[in-house]
Amino acid sequence: MKIKTFTGTMFFLLLIWGNLVSQGLEVKSCEMTAISDNSQNALAVQKALDKLTQNQIPGAVAGVLNRDGILQIWSSGYASIEKPVPMESCHLHYIQSIAKTYMAVSILQLWEEGRLDLDKTIEEYLPVSLSVQIPNASKVSIRMLLNHTSGIPEYNNDPNYVTNLLQNPQRIFEPEEYLKYIKRKKPDFEPGSKYSYRNSNYLILALIAEYITRDHQAYMQEKIFKPLGLLDTHYRIRQGNDFGQRLVQSYWDRYSNNQLENISVLHNSNVASMIGDDGIITTSKEALLFLKGLMEGKLINSKTLEMMKEPVFNSKGQPAYGLGISFTKFSGIPALGHSGGGLGSGSQLYFFPDKQLYIFLAINLGTVTESPIHVEAEKILEEIYSILLSSD
C-alpha cells in the first residue's frame, strides 16, 4: 500500500491539542536517540523529515542500512503529541502489511522443511469447517495466496466488517471470524488468472500455518526473530500492551479536515486482532535487520529466495508481487520489499539491489483514509528517497 503521510507546525499542533481525544496508551522517551552523522546528505534527510512533521504528521522516522553495514536513523516530531514525547529511534512502530513478508518467510520455511506443498490447495490444510467458508478453496493453492493471484474477495471491503470495527474500538476479533466476511461471496476472478492484492490471502496463510505448527507465533519467534536477534519485534501483540511505553501513539484525520485525533486504543485493538496480513510492531533498526537477514539468506536458502523474488505482473504488464515481496521504484531505482498502511500508521521497508541499500520509513498518522495532509507529504517522501538514493 502506498504511504500517504504527515503533521503540522508546532503552532498548529498546539492549536489542535484541545481537540485530540486521548485513548489511554502511554508513551515515554527512549534512551536511544537518532543515529546519523553530520554529512551533507544526513543533514538533508533530517531537514526533509522535519518538513514532514511541520506538515501535520505527528512523528516520523527514517532508517538506512548500507552495503558496509552502517546504520543511520533519523527521527522527527512526536511519538505522543499530548505529553509531548519526542519521536526517537528506539520507539516501536506498527508496520501493518509489511507483516506479510514475515508471514511469507514462515510459509516458505515450512515448505523447505517439507511440511507444506506450495501447489496444494487451501482445503488440503484447513479443516472443512474453515475451508468451506473460503471461495474456491479447492482451487486456490498456497502459492496463489502468497502472490495474490487467488481471486479470493477482500474481507475488509465488507461494510459490515468496517462498521463492526469502528463501532467497537476495543473489540478483539478471533482470526476465524474474518472468514465470515468472505463466506459465500463470489470470487473476484478465476484462481491464477491475474494479480490483485488481498489481505484475505495472508489471513488464510496464517490460519494454515497455525494448523501446521499448532502455534505459528512461536514458530515465527523461533525461526525468524531469534536467529536474527530481533528482541524488539513482536507479533500477535496483546491488546493494551504499551511495551514499556515505547509504542507510539496513533493518529488519524477522521474527517479529512486537517484535525488530528488520537485513536491509539482502536488502532492497538485492530492490530492485536490481526494475523498474517498484519500484527507486527518493531523498531526502525530491527525492521532493517529483518530485511537484510532475508536478502542475505539467513532465513531461507538462496534458491527459495530467488523463487520468492519471481514476480507476477499487474494489468500494465509491470512486475507487481512475488511471494510476500512487492516490486516498485523510487526515483527511478528498482526496489523490493513491502509497505504498510493502517488507521493510525504508515510504513515502508525496501531493499535497493542496485545500491545495496535498505530503507525504512514510518509515521504515526493513518494512511488508509484520505486527508489533505497526505498531498504535501507524498512530495516530501519522494524528496527523502531522492536524497537517500543519491549517495553511493
Short mmCIF file of C-alpha atoms in Angstrom, two decimals:
data_model
loop_
_atom_site.label_atom_id
_atom_site.label_comp_id
_atom_site.label_asym_id
_atom_site.label_seq_id
_atom_site.Cartn_x
_atom_site.Cartn_y
_atom_site.Cartn_z
CA MET A 1 0.00 0.00 0.00
CA LYS A 2 1.27 3.40 -0.92
CA ILE A 3 2.02 5.52 2.11
CA LYS A 4 0.28 8.81 2.28
CA THR A 5 1.61 11.00 5.01
CA PHE A 6 2.31 13.56 7.70
CA THR A 7 1.90 16.58 10.60
CA GLY A 8 1.76 20.34 11.03
CA THR A 9 3.93 23.01 12.55
CA MET A 10 4.42 23.26 16.30
CA PHE A 11 1.96 26.16 16.34
CA PHE A 12 -0.59 24.02 14.54
CA LEU A 13 -0.07 21.14 16.97
CA LEU A 14 -0.59 23.42 19.96
CA LEU A 15 -3.85 24.61 18.44
CA ILE A 16 -5.25 21.12 17.97
CA TRP A 17 -4.22 19.60 21.29
CA GLY A 18 -7.54 20.65 22.77
CA ASN A 19 -9.38 18.68 20.07
CA LEU A 20 -7.41 15.45 20.45
CA VAL A 21 -9.13 12.52 22.11
CA SER A 22 -6.50 10.59 24.05
CA GLN A 23 -7.36 6.89 24.31
CA GLY A 24 -5.17 5.82 27.17
CA LEU A 25 -1.93 4.25 25.94
CA GLU A 26 1.14 5.83 27.49
CA VAL A 27 4.36 6.69 25.70
CA LYS A 28 7.69 7.79 27.13
CA SER A 29 11.05 8.82 25.76
CA CYS A 30 13.56 6.11 24.91
CA GLU A 31 17.21 6.03 25.87
CA MET A 32 18.39 5.76 22.27
CA THR A 33 18.48 8.91 20.18
CA ALA A 34 18.68 9.42 16.45
CA ILE A 35 21.80 7.91 14.89
CA SER A 36 23.26 9.88 11.99
CA ASP A 37 26.41 11.72 11.00
CA ASN A 38 26.89 15.36 10.06
CA SER A 39 27.39 14.80 6.36
CA GLN A 40 25.54 16.95 3.87
CA ASN A 41 23.23 14.09 2.92
CA ALA A 42 22.45 13.23 6.54
CA LEU A 43 21.57 16.82 7.31
CA ALA A 44 19.40 16.96 4.20
CA VAL A 45 17.47 13.86 5.32
CA GLN A 46 16.87 15.40 8.74
CA LYS A 47 15.70 18.64 7.16
CA ALA A 48 13.26 16.77 4.89
CA LEU A 49 11.99 14.65 7.79
CA ASP A 50 11.42 17.82 9.79
CA LYS A 51 9.37 19.15 6.89
CA LEU A 52 7.09 16.15 7.27
CA THR A 53 6.43 16.88 10.91
CA GLN A 54 5.92 20.56 10.13
CA ASN A 55 3.28 19.47 7.65
CA GLN A 56 0.83 17.86 10.08
CA ILE A 57 2.50 14.46 10.54
CA PRO A 58 2.79 13.78 14.31
CA GLY A 59 6.07 11.86 14.17
CA ALA A 60 8.33 10.18 11.65
CA VAL A 61 11.47 8.05 11.46
CA ALA A 62 13.78 7.15 8.60
CA GLY A 63 16.35 4.38 8.79
CA VAL A 64 19.06 3.28 6.36
CA LEU A 65 21.41 0.31 6.37
CA ASN A 66 24.08 0.48 3.67
CA ARG A 67 26.34 -2.02 1.93
CA ASP A 68 29.01 -1.61 4.62
CA GLY A 69 26.57 -2.45 7.40
CA ILE A 70 26.46 1.15 8.62
CA LEU A 71 23.13 2.03 10.23
CA GLN A 72 21.71 5.56 10.25
CA ILE A 73 18.39 6.57 11.82
CA TRP A 74 16.70 9.95 11.83
CA SER A 75 13.61 10.95 13.82
CA SER A 76 11.36 13.99 13.98
CA GLY A 77 8.14 15.13 15.62
CA TYR A 78 6.32 13.27 18.34
CA ALA A 79 5.63 9.70 19.42
CA SER A 80 2.89 11.29 21.53
CA ILE A 81 1.53 14.77 20.94
CA GLU A 82 -0.34 15.01 24.23
CA LYS A 83 2.61 14.62 26.61
CA PRO A 84 4.51 15.66 24.43
CA VAL A 85 7.05 12.87 23.81
CA PRO A 86 9.60 13.37 21.02
CA MET A 87 9.85 10.61 18.42
CA GLU A 88 13.10 8.70 18.85
CA SER A 89 14.83 5.89 17.03
CA CYS A 90 14.01 3.26 19.64
CA HIS A 91 10.24 3.77 19.59
CA LEU A 92 8.16 0.84 18.36
CA HIS A 93 6.09 1.21 15.19
CA TYR A 94 3.14 -0.61 13.72
CA ILE A 95 4.42 -1.94 10.39
CA GLN A 96 1.00 -3.10 9.16
CA SER A 97 1.18 -5.02 5.85
CA ILE A 98 4.96 -5.36 5.99
CA ALA A 99 3.98 -8.29 8.22
CA LYS A 100 3.05 -10.13 5.02
CA THR A 101 6.73 -10.54 4.20
CA TYR A 102 7.37 -12.13 7.61
CA MET A 103 4.37 -14.42 7.10
CA ALA A 104 5.60 -15.41 3.64
CA VAL A 105 9.01 -16.30 5.07
CA SER A 106 7.35 -18.57 7.64
CA ILE A 107 5.37 -20.34 4.91
CA LEU A 108 8.50 -20.80 2.79
CA GLN A 109 10.38 -22.14 5.81
CA LEU A 110 7.61 -24.71 6.31
CA TRP A 111 7.93 -25.58 2.61
CA GLU A 112 11.70 -26.05 2.97
CA GLU A 113 11.01 -28.38 5.91
CA GLY A 114 8.66 -30.48 3.76
CA ARG A 115 5.65 -29.66 5.93
CA LEU A 116 3.76 -27.84 3.19
CA ASP A 117 3.40 -28.00 -0.60
CA LEU A 118 3.08 -24.62 -2.32
CA ASP A 119 0.98 -26.09 -5.11
CA LYS A 120 -1.57 -27.86 -2.94
CA THR A 121 -4.86 -26.16 -2.20
CA ILE A 122 -6.32 -24.50 0.87
CA GLU A 123 -8.64 -27.41 1.59
CA GLU A 124 -5.60 -29.70 1.93
CA TYR A 125 -4.53 -27.82 5.07
CA LEU A 126 -7.57 -26.30 6.74
CA PRO A 127 -10.43 -28.24 8.38
CA VAL A 128 -13.69 -28.36 6.44
CA SER A 129 -15.32 -26.02 8.98
CA LEU A 130 -12.98 -23.26 7.76
CA SER A 131 -12.25 -24.17 4.13
CA VAL A 132 -15.96 -24.34 3.30
CA GLN A 133 -16.19 -20.61 4.09
CA ILE A 134 -13.48 -19.69 1.56
CA PRO A 135 -14.49 -19.23 -2.09
CA ASN A 136 -12.63 -21.66 -4.40
CA ALA A 137 -10.79 -23.32 -1.50
CA SER A 138 -10.49 -26.45 -3.67
CA LYS A 139 -8.80 -24.48 -6.48
CA VAL A 140 -6.61 -21.91 -4.72
CA SER A 141 -3.05 -23.03 -3.99
CA ILE A 142 -0.70 -21.80 -1.27
CA ARG A 143 1.39 -20.16 -3.99
CA MET A 144 -1.65 -18.21 -5.23
CA LEU A 145 -2.24 -16.91 -1.73
CA LEU A 146 1.40 -15.83 -1.47
CA ASN A 147 1.44 -13.90 -4.75
CA HIS A 148 -2.14 -12.56 -4.63
CA THR A 149 -3.46 -14.45 -7.63
CA SER A 150 -6.17 -16.31 -5.68
CA GLY A 151 -9.24 -14.25 -6.61
CA ILE A 152 -10.49 -14.56 -3.03
CA PRO A 153 -12.53 -11.48 -2.01
CA GLU A 154 -11.17 -8.89 0.43
CA TYR A 155 -12.59 -9.27 3.95
CA ASN A 156 -12.12 -5.63 4.87
CA ASN A 157 -14.14 -4.46 1.86
CA ASP A 158 -17.27 -5.71 3.59
CA PRO A 159 -19.15 -2.74 5.11
CA ASN A 160 -20.27 -4.97 7.99
CA TYR A 161 -16.65 -5.53 8.98
CA VAL A 162 -15.81 -1.83 8.84
CA THR A 163 -18.93 -0.98 10.88
CA ASN A 164 -18.13 -3.63 13.48
CA LEU A 165 -14.54 -2.38 13.75
CA LEU A 166 -15.36 1.31 14.15
CA GLN A 167 -18.33 0.86 16.45
CA ASN A 168 -16.43 -1.46 18.78
CA PRO A 169 -12.93 0.10 19.11
CA GLN A 170 -11.84 -2.25 21.92
CA ARG A 171 -13.16 -5.48 20.44
CA ILE A 172 -10.65 -8.21 19.62
CA PHE A 173 -11.55 -10.36 16.62
CA GLU A 174 -10.73 -14.05 16.59
CA PRO A 175 -8.82 -14.92 13.37
CA GLU A 176 -11.53 -17.30 12.14
CA GLU A 177 -14.13 -14.54 12.43
CA TYR A 178 -12.73 -12.73 9.41
CA LEU A 179 -13.80 -15.59 7.17
CA LYS A 180 -17.47 -14.75 7.64
CA TYR A 181 -16.88 -11.56 5.66
CA ILE A 182 -15.91 -13.55 2.57
CA LYS A 183 -18.18 -16.56 3.12
CA ARG A 184 -20.49 -17.30 0.20
CA LYS A 185 -19.14 -14.34 -1.77
CA LYS A 186 -18.41 -14.71 -5.46
CA PRO A 187 -14.67 -14.97 -6.27
CA ASP A 188 -13.21 -11.85 -7.83
CA PHE A 189 -11.64 -13.86 -10.66
CA GLU A 190 -10.54 -17.35 -11.64
CA PRO A 191 -7.63 -18.55 -9.43
CA GLY A 192 -4.25 -17.95 -11.04
CA SER A 193 -5.64 -15.81 -13.87
CA LYS A 194 -4.33 -12.44 -12.66
CA TYR A 195 -2.83 -10.46 -9.79
CA SER A 196 -4.91 -8.47 -7.29
CA TYR A 197 -3.70 -7.62 -3.78
CA ARG A 198 -5.88 -9.01 -0.97
CA ASN A 199 -5.36 -9.05 2.80
CA SER A 200 -7.58 -12.13 2.93
CA ASN A 201 -4.82 -14.19 1.29
CA TYR A 202 -2.42 -13.67 4.18
CA LEU A 203 -5.05 -14.17 6.86
CA ILE A 204 -5.66 -17.60 5.32
CA LEU A 205 -1.92 -18.31 5.16
CA ALA A 206 -1.65 -17.57 8.88
CA LEU A 207 -4.55 -19.94 9.62
CA ILE A 208 -2.78 -22.62 7.58
CA ALA A 209 0.50 -22.02 9.41
CA GLU A 210 -1.37 -22.27 12.71
CA TYR A 211 -2.84 -25.65 11.82
CA ILE A 212 0.52 -27.00 10.67
CA THR A 213 2.63 -25.72 13.59
CA ARG A 214 -0.08 -25.53 16.28
CA ASP A 215 1.44 -22.15 17.25
CA HIS A 216 2.69 -20.12 14.32
CA GLN A 217 3.53 -17.17 16.58
CA ALA A 218 6.04 -19.36 18.44
CA TYR A 219 7.27 -20.74 15.10
CA MET A 220 7.94 -17.23 13.81
CA GLN A 221 9.71 -16.35 17.04
CA GLU A 222 11.96 -19.41 16.78
CA LYS A 223 12.61 -19.29 13.03
CA ILE A 224 12.80 -15.54 12.31
CA PHE A 225 13.12 -13.33 15.37
CA LYS A 226 15.55 -15.49 17.35
CA PRO A 227 18.07 -16.21 14.53
CA LEU A 228 18.28 -12.52 13.69
CA GLY A 229 18.38 -11.37 17.33
CA LEU A 230 15.18 -9.35 16.99
CA LEU A 231 14.35 -8.67 20.64
CA ASP A 232 12.13 -5.66 19.92
CA THR A 233 9.97 -7.28 17.26
CA HIS A 234 6.58 -8.56 18.41
CA TYR A 235 3.84 -10.48 16.61
CA ARG A 236 0.28 -11.04 17.80
CA ILE A 237 0.55 -8.24 20.32
CA ARG A 238 -1.70 -8.21 23.35
CA GLN A 239 -4.38 -5.54 23.46
CA GLY A 240 -3.39 -2.53 25.55
CA ASN A 241 0.26 -3.52 25.94
CA ASP A 242 2.38 -0.39 25.51
CA PHE A 243 5.65 -2.37 25.62
CA GLY A 244 7.28 -0.35 28.34
CA GLN A 245 5.68 2.81 26.99
CA ARG A 246 7.78 2.59 23.83
CA LEU A 247 4.88 2.00 21.42
CA VAL A 248 3.96 5.16 19.54
CA GLN A 249 0.55 6.79 19.80
CA SER A 250 -1.63 6.55 16.69
CA TYR A 251 -3.48 9.39 15.00
CA TRP A 252 -5.80 9.95 12.05
CA ASP A 253 -7.56 12.75 10.23
CA ARG A 254 -11.05 11.25 10.64
CA TYR A 255 -12.93 13.89 8.66
CA SER A 256 -10.16 14.83 6.20
CA ASN A 257 -10.16 18.36 7.61
CA ASN A 258 -6.59 18.61 8.99
CA GLN A 259 -7.76 17.84 12.53
CA LEU A 260 -5.81 15.03 14.19
CA GLU A 261 -7.44 12.62 16.59
CA ASN A 262 -5.75 10.11 18.89
CA ILE A 263 -7.06 6.63 18.05
CA SER A 264 -4.44 4.59 19.89
CA VAL A 265 -6.88 2.17 21.52
CA LEU A 266 -8.78 1.49 18.29
CA HIS A 267 -5.57 1.03 16.35
CA ASN A 268 -3.94 -1.13 19.02
CA SER A 269 -7.02 -3.37 19.26
CA ASN A 270 -7.24 -3.66 15.48
CA VAL A 271 -3.60 -4.73 15.12
CA ALA A 272 -3.92 -7.08 18.12
CA SER A 273 -6.71 -8.86 16.22
CA MET A 274 -4.78 -9.44 13.01
CA ILE A 275 -2.66 -12.36 11.91
CA GLY A 276 -0.68 -12.91 8.73
CA ASP A 277 -1.67 -9.77 6.88
CA ASP A 278 -0.71 -7.51 9.81
CA GLY A 279 0.02 -7.74 13.54
CA ILE A 280 3.72 -6.86 13.95
CA ILE A 281 5.38 -3.97 15.77
CA THR A 282 9.11 -3.29 15.68
CA THR A 283 11.83 -0.63 15.73
CA SER A 284 13.43 1.00 12.72
CA LYS A 285 16.65 -0.89 13.33
CA GLU A 286 15.03 -4.30 13.60
CA ALA A 287 12.86 -3.79 10.52
CA LEU A 288 16.05 -3.15 8.55
CA LEU A 289 17.83 -6.13 10.13
CA PHE A 290 14.92 -8.40 9.17
CA LEU A 291 15.01 -7.44 5.50
CA LYS A 292 18.81 -7.58 5.40
CA GLY A 293 18.77 -11.02 7.02
CA LEU A 294 16.23 -12.23 4.49
CA MET A 295 18.13 -10.90 1.47
CA GLU A 296 21.41 -12.35 2.74
CA GLY A 297 19.95 -15.85 3.00
CA LYS A 298 19.86 -16.08 6.80
CA LEU A 299 16.21 -17.20 6.88
CA ILE A 300 15.66 -19.22 3.71
CA ASN A 301 18.12 -20.72 1.24
CA SER A 302 19.23 -18.93 -1.93
CA LYS A 303 17.02 -20.94 -4.30
CA THR A 304 13.94 -20.27 -2.17
CA LEU A 305 14.85 -16.59 -2.02
CA GLU A 306 15.07 -16.43 -5.81
CA MET A 307 11.67 -18.09 -6.04
CA MET A 308 10.35 -15.51 -3.57
CA LYS A 309 11.54 -12.78 -5.94
CA GLU A 310 9.81 -14.24 -9.03
CA PRO A 311 7.11 -11.69 -9.88
CA VAL A 312 3.58 -11.86 -11.11
CA PHE A 313 2.56 -8.91 -13.27
CA ASN A 314 -0.13 -6.28 -12.91
CA SER A 315 -2.61 -5.19 -15.58
CA LYS A 316 0.03 -2.86 -17.09
CA GLY A 317 2.48 -5.72 -17.55
CA GLN A 318 4.75 -4.48 -14.77
CA PRO A 319 6.24 -6.76 -12.08
CA ALA A 320 3.98 -6.35 -9.07
CA TYR A 321 4.47 -9.04 -6.43
CA GLY A 322 6.49 -12.13 -5.64
CA LEU A 323 5.92 -14.45 -2.70
CA GLY A 324 5.40 -11.84 0.03
CA ILE A 325 7.51 -9.20 -1.70
CA SER A 326 6.28 -6.24 -3.73
CA PHE A 327 8.16 -4.55 -6.57
CA THR A 328 8.33 -0.80 -7.10
CA LYS A 329 10.65 2.09 -7.99
CA PHE A 330 11.72 5.20 -6.11
CA SER A 331 13.49 7.96 -8.01
CA GLY A 332 13.56 5.51 -10.92
CA ILE A 333 15.56 2.94 -8.92
CA PRO A 334 14.08 -0.59 -8.55
CA ALA A 335 13.18 -1.73 -5.05
CA LEU A 336 11.72 -4.84 -3.46
CA GLY A 337 10.13 -5.11 -0.05
CA HIS A 338 6.76 -4.02 1.27
CA SER A 339 4.74 -1.09 2.51
CA GLY A 340 2.05 -0.96 5.17
CA GLY A 341 -0.84 1.30 5.98
CA GLY A 342 -3.36 1.40 8.81
CA LEU A 343 -5.89 3.58 10.55
CA GLY A 344 -3.15 5.18 12.63
CA SER A 345 0.15 4.49 10.92
CA GLY A 346 2.10 4.06 7.71
CA SER A 347 5.42 2.39 6.89
CA GLN A 348 7.73 1.32 4.09
CA LEU A 349 10.58 -1.21 4.09
CA TYR A 350 12.59 -1.68 0.89
CA PHE A 351 15.83 -3.10 -0.44
CA PHE A 352 17.50 -1.42 -3.41
CA PRO A 353 19.70 -4.07 -5.08
CA ASP A 354 21.48 -1.58 -7.35
CA LYS A 355 22.57 0.43 -4.32
CA GLN A 356 22.78 -2.43 -1.81
CA LEU A 357 20.75 -0.17 0.44
CA TYR A 358 17.92 -0.88 2.88
CA ILE A 359 15.44 1.87 3.78
CA PHE A 360 12.70 2.01 6.42
CA LEU A 361 10.23 4.86 6.89
CA ALA A 362 7.40 5.10 9.41
CA ILE A 363 4.87 7.64 10.62
CA ASN A 364 2.18 7.53 13.30
CA LEU A 365 -0.60 9.01 11.18
CA GLY A 366 -3.22 6.90 9.44
CA THR A 367 -2.63 6.27 5.74
CA VAL A 368 -5.72 4.31 4.65
CA THR A 369 -8.15 7.23 4.71
CA GLU A 370 -7.86 10.31 2.54
CA SER A 371 -6.51 13.52 4.04
CA PRO A 372 -5.23 16.77 2.56
CA ILE A 373 -2.19 16.22 4.79
CA HIS A 374 -1.09 13.41 2.51
CA VAL A 375 -0.69 15.53 -0.60
CA GLU A 376 2.35 17.50 0.52
CA ALA A 377 3.66 14.53 2.49
CA GLU A 378 3.92 12.41 -0.67
CA LYS A 379 6.19 15.05 -2.21
CA ILE A 380 8.39 15.14 0.89
CA LEU A 381 8.64 11.34 0.93
CA GLU A 382 9.87 11.41 -2.66
CA GLU A 383 12.43 14.01 -1.62
CA ILE A 384 13.67 11.78 1.23
CA TYR A 385 14.10 8.82 -1.11
CA SER A 386 15.89 11.01 -3.65
CA ILE A 387 18.39 12.15 -1.00
CA LEU A 388 18.99 8.67 0.40
CA LEU A 389 19.44 7.11 -3.02
CA SER A 390 21.76 9.81 -4.33
CA SER A 391 24.68 8.64 -2.18
CA ASP A 392 26.91 5.74 -3.23
#
